[in-house]
Short mmCIF file of C-alpha atoms and ligand atoms in Angstrom, two decimals:
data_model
loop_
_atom_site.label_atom_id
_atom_site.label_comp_id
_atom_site.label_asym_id
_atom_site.label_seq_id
_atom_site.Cartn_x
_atom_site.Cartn_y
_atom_site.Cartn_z
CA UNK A 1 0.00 0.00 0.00
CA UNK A 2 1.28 3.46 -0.94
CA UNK A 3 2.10 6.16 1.81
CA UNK A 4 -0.16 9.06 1.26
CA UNK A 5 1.09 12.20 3.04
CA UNK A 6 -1.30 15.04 3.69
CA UNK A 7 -0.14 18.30 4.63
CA UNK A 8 -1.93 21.08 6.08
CA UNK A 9 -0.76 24.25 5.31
CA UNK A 10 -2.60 27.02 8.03
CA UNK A 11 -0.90 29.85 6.09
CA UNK A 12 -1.52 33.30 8.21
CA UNK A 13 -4.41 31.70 10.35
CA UNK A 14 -5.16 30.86 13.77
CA UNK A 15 -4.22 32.46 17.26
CA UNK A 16 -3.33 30.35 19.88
CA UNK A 17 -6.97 30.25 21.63
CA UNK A 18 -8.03 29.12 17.88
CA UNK A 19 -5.38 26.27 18.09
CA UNK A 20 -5.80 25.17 21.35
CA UNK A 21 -9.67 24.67 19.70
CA UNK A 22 -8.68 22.89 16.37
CA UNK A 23 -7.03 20.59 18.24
CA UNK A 24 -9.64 19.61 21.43
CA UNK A 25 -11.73 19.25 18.41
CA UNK A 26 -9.40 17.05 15.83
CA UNK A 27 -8.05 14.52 19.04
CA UNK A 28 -11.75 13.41 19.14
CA UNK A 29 -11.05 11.41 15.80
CA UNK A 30 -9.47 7.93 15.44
CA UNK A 31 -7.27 8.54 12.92
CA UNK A 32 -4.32 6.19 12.99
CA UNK A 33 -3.62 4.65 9.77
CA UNK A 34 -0.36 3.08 9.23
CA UNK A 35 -0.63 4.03 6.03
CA UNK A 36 -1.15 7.47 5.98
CA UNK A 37 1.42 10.70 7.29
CA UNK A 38 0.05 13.54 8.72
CA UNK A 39 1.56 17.20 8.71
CA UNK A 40 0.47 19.95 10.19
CA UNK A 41 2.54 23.40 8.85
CA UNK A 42 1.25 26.48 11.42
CA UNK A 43 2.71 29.59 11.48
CA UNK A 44 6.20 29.96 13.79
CA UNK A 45 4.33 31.34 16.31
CA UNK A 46 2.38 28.59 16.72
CA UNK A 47 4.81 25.54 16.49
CA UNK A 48 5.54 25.39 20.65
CA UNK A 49 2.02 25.45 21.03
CA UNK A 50 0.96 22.20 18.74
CA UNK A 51 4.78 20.88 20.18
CA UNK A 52 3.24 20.89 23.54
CA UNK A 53 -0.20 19.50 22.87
CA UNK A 54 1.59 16.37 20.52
CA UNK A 55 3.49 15.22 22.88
CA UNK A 56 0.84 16.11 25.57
CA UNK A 57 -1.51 13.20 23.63
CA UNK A 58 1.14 11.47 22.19
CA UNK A 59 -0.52 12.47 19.01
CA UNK A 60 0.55 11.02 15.56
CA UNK A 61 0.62 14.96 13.80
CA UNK A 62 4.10 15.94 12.71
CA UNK A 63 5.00 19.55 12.17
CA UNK A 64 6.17 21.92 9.63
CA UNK A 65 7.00 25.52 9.16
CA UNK A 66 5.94 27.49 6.06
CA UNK A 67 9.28 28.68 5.48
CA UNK A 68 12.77 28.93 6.48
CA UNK A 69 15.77 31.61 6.54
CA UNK A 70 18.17 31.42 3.78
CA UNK A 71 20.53 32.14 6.01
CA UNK A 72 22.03 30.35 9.07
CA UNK A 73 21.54 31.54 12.72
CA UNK A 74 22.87 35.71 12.92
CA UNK A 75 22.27 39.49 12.02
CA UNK A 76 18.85 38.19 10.06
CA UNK A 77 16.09 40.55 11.06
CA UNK A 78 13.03 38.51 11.07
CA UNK A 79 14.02 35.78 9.74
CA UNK A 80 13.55 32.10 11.76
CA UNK A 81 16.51 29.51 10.77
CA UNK A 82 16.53 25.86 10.15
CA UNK A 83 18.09 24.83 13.78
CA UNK A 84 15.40 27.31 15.37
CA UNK A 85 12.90 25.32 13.48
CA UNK A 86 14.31 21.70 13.38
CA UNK A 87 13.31 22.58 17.71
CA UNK A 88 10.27 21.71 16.93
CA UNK A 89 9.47 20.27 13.24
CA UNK A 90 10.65 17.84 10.70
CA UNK A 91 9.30 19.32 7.43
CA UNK A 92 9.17 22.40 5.85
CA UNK A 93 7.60 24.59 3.00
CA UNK A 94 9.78 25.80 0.51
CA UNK A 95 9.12 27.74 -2.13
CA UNK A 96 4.81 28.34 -2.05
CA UNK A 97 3.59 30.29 -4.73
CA UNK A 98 2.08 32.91 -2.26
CA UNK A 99 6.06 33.58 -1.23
CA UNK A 100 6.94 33.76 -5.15
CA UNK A 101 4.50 36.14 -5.53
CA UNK A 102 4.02 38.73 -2.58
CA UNK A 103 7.64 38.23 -1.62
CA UNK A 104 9.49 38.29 -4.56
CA UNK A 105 11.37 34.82 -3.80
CA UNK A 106 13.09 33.67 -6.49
CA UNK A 107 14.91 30.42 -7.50
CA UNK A 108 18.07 31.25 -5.97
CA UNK A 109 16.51 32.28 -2.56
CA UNK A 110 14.44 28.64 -2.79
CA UNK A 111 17.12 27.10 -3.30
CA UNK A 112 19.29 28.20 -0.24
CA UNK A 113 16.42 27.68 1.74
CA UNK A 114 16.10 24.11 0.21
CA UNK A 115 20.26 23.86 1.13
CA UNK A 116 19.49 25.26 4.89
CA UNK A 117 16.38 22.44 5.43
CA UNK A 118 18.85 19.86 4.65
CA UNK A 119 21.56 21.34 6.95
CA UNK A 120 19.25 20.74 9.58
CA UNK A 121 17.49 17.74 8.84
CA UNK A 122 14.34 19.29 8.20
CA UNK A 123 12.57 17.57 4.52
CA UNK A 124 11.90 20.55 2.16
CA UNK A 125 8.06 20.34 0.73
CA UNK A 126 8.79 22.06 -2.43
CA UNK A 127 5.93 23.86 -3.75
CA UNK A 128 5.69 24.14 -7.74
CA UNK A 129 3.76 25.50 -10.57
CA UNK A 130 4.93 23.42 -13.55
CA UNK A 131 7.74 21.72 -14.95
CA UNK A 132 10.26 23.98 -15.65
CA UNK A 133 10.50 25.18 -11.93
CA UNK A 134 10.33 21.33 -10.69
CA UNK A 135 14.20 21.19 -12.84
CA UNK A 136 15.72 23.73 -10.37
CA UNK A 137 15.19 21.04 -7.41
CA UNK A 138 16.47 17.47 -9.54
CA UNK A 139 19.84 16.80 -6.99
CA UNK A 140 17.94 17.50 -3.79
CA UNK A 141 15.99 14.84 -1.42
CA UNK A 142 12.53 16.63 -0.86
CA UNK A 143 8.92 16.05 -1.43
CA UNK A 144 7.49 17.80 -4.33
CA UNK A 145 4.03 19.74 -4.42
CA UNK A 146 2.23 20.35 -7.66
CA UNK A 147 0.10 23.48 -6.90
CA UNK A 148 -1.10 25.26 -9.89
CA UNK A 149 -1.65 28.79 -9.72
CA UNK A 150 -5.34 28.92 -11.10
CA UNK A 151 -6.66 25.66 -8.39
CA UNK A 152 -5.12 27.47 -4.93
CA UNK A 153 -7.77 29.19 -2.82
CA UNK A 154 -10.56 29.42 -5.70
CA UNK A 155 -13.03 26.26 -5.16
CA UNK A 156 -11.79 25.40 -8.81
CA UNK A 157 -9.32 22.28 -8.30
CA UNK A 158 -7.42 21.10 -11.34
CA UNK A 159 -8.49 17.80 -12.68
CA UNK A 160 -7.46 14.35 -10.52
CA UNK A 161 -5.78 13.19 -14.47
CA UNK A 162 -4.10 16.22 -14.90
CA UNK A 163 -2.28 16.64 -11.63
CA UNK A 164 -1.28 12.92 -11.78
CA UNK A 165 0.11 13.54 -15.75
CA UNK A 166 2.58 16.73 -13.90
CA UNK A 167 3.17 14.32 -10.69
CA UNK A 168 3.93 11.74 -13.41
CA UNK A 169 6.29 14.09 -15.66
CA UNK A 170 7.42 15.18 -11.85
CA UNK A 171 8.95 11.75 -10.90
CA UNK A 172 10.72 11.56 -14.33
CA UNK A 173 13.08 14.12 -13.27
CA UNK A 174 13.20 13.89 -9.41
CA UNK A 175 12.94 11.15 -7.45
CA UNK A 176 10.55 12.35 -4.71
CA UNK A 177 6.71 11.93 -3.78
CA UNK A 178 4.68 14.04 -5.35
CA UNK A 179 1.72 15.91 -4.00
CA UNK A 180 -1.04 17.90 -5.19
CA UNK A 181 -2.49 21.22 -3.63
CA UNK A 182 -5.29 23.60 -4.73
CA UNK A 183 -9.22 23.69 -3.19
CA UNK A 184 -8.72 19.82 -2.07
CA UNK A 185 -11.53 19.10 0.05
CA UNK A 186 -12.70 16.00 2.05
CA UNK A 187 -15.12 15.60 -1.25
CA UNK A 188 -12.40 15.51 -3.76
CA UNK A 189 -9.24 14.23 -1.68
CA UNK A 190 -9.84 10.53 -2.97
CA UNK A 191 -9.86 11.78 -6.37
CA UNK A 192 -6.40 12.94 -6.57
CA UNK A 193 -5.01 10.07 -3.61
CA UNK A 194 -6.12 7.18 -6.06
CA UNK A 195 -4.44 8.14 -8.63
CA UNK A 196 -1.05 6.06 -9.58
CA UNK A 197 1.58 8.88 -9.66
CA UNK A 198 0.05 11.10 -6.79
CA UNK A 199 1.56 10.64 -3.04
CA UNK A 200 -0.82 12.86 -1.04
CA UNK A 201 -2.58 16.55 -1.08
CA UNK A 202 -1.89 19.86 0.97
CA UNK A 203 -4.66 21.23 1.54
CA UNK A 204 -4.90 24.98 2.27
CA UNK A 205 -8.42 26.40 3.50
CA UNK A 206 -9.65 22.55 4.42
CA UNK A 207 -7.29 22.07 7.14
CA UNK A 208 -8.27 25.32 9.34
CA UNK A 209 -11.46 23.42 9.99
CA UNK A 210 -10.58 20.47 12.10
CA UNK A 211 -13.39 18.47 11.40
CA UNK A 212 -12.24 18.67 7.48
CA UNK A 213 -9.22 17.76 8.13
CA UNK A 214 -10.15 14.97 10.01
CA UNK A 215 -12.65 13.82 6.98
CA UNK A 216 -10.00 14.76 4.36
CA UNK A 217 -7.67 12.41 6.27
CA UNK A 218 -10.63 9.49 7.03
CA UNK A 219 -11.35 9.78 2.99
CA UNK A 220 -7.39 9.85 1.24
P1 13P B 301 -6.27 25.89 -0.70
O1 13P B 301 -6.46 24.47 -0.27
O2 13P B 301 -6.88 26.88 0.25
O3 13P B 301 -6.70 26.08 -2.13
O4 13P B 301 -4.70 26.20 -0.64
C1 13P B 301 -3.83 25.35 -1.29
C2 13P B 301 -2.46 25.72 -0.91
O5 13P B 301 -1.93 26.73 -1.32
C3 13P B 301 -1.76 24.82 0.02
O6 13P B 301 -0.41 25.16 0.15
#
């Protein structure tokens, strides 16, 4: 049986009275499946907080951050670095088109930051558009997400054959799982998880809500 990952990605949400909610209300759920990896990506200012409650009910959620500093640990206004964030995650988002776009990151940034996860130990979740970007990444270890621009945040997913034909063209450069984000709901996770060439989804807006997450994760 394939692994399916599934990645929640809280973007700018959630204080910690908010979190401290989601998660009263996602521990309620039997949701162990050997089969299935679960990873929750809050803001920094959050990560202590879900640190705490994990261990607190020895719960099965890893952690993420949504980015990383290019740089190592220093005169970095602002910036959180890998060993800062290895304190309390294993993964991390690299690269998310919402950084490409409102902060100018470009390749060479990503690809620092892709250098610093692996300093630290932390496994980069690459986020991609299309092909040509997914070349920049070929001699790294990481886990690839296919996010096109049009399906992210607009209720308008692209099509379960279409993602797995770019997860499929994905894997014939890189050797990494491949995973698809964009409006994946608990109604259309199954959709993209069946399909041959796609390892799991990151959903955006569907895992604020922790009883979607919970069904997203129940249905993949
Ligand atoms: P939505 O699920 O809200 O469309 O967001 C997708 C995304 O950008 C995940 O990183």
């Amino acid at each position: 049986m394939k692994k399916i990952l599934i990645v929640g990605n809280w973007k700018s949400n959630k204080t910690e009275i908010e979190t401290n909610e989601w998660f009263q209300r996602f521990t309620i759920y039997d949701l162990r499946f050997t089969n299935k990896e679960i990873i929750i990506c809050p803001p920094f200012t959050l990560l202590s907080n879900l640190k705490s409650s994990i261990l607190n009910h020895k719960s099965f959620i890893k952690l993420g951050a949504q980015d990383i500093s290019p740089f190592d640990e220093g005169a970095y206004t602002g910036e959180v670095n890998g060993k800062q964030i290895k304190e309390f995650a294993d993964y991390v988002i690299i690269g998310h088109s919402e950084r490409r776009r409102y902060f100018g990151e470009s390749e060479d940034i990503i690809v620092k930051k892709i250098e610093m996860a692996q300093k630290y130990e932390l496994t980069p979740i690459v986020c991609v558009s299309d092909i040509k970007q997914a070349e920049n990444y070929t001699r790294y270890t990481l886990i690839i997400a296919y996010e096109p621009l049009f399906a992210i945040g607009s209720g308008n997913p692209d099509t379960p054959e279409n993602a797995n034909e770019m997860a499929k063209k994905i894997k014939e450069i890189i050797d990494a799982p491949v995973i698809y984000g964009g409006s994946v709901t608990s109604q259309n996770v199954k959709s993209f998880t069946q399909m041959p060439s796609i390892d799991g989804v990151l959903p955006g807006k569907a895992s604020l809500d922790a009883n979607e997450f919970a069904s997203i994760i129940e249905k993949a």
